[in-house]
Amino acid sequence: MTNKPPSDPPEMEAADRIDPNQLKVRCPVCKSFARWKDNAFRPFCSEACKKRDLGNWAMEAYRIPGPPADPTAETKSPPKKGEEE
């Protein structure tokens, strides 16, 4: 008779077996692996990638698919301080 360790119950999810101290995720900017735990920049690997991502949003590099906006449509600006609607 062999002495095998018990296997995980079938209902146990893969995520339940992950050691959070060893969990690494891919940085969404540079695609390198970064530790999840104790990472002040997560999900990014570094402050540089975090800032690069913010810059991409600011420069409108990220787009949500959909029909183009109608440039002739009137947009209502919020009232200025002290003005009524």
XYZ file of C-alpha atoms in Angstrom:
85
model
C 0.000 0.000 0.000
C 1.388 3.415 -0.983
C 1.124 6.419 1.216
C -0.371 9.060 -1.109
C -1.484 12.460 0.170
C -5.240 12.937 -0.087
C -6.340 14.650 -3.269
C -8.340 17.851 -3.271
C -12.084 17.391 -3.118
C -13.664 17.712 -6.584
C -15.696 20.753 -5.547
C -12.553 22.688 -4.608
C -11.925 25.467 -7.121
C -8.475 26.075 -8.596
C -8.466 29.527 -6.979
C -8.797 27.875 -3.560
C -5.476 26.107 -4.106
C -3.500 29.237 -5.042
C -1.086 30.503 -2.436
C -1.735 34.275 -2.279
C 1.891 34.854 -1.267
C 3.049 33.361 -4.568
C 0.332 34.777 -6.849
C 1.722 36.638 -9.835
C -0.286 38.481 -12.457
C 0.632 39.978 -15.816
C 1.051 43.735 -15.920
C -1.601 45.093 -18.324
C 0.932 47.532 -19.820
C 4.253 45.709 -20.283
C 2.973 42.119 -19.846
C 5.705 41.181 -17.361
C 4.789 39.196 -14.246
C 4.329 41.059 -10.967
C 3.607 39.836 -7.461
C 0.049 40.563 -6.350
C 0.601 40.625 -2.594
C 2.227 43.738 -1.147
C 2.440 45.392 -4.577
C 1.561 49.064 -4.193
C 1.092 49.415 -7.955
C -1.129 46.411 -8.646
C -2.310 45.358 -11.123
C 0.748 47.050 -12.652
C 4.312 45.918 -12.068
C 5.728 49.365 -11.322
C 4.942 53.035 -10.920
C 6.181 53.631 -14.485
C 3.573 51.246 -15.946
C 0.880 52.752 -13.733
C 1.710 56.228 -15.037
C 1.929 55.004 -18.628
C -1.585 53.558 -18.309
C -2.905 56.819 -16.859
C -1.280 58.693 -19.736
C -2.950 56.365 -22.224
C -6.339 57.175 -20.706
C -5.565 60.904 -20.715
C -4.487 60.813 -24.376
C -7.632 58.803 -25.240
C -5.573 55.855 -26.476
C -8.171 53.473 -25.083
C -11.479 53.357 -26.932
C -14.752 51.664 -26.165
C -16.226 50.169 -29.345
C -19.467 51.657 -30.554
C -20.935 53.925 -33.160
C -19.134 57.235 -33.618
C -20.518 60.135 -31.643
C -22.540 62.696 -33.590
C -20.354 65.835 -33.635
C -23.383 68.005 -34.456
C -25.345 66.851 -31.430
C -25.771 69.518 -28.791
C -24.211 68.756 -25.474
C -25.502 70.414 -22.380
C -22.737 71.855 -20.238
C -23.222 71.801 -16.497
C -24.284 75.192 -15.106
C -21.453 77.389 -13.887
C -21.178 78.198 -10.239
C -23.849 80.710 -9.296
C -25.936 80.129 -12.445
C -29.309 78.470 -12.460
C -30.468 75.885 -14.978
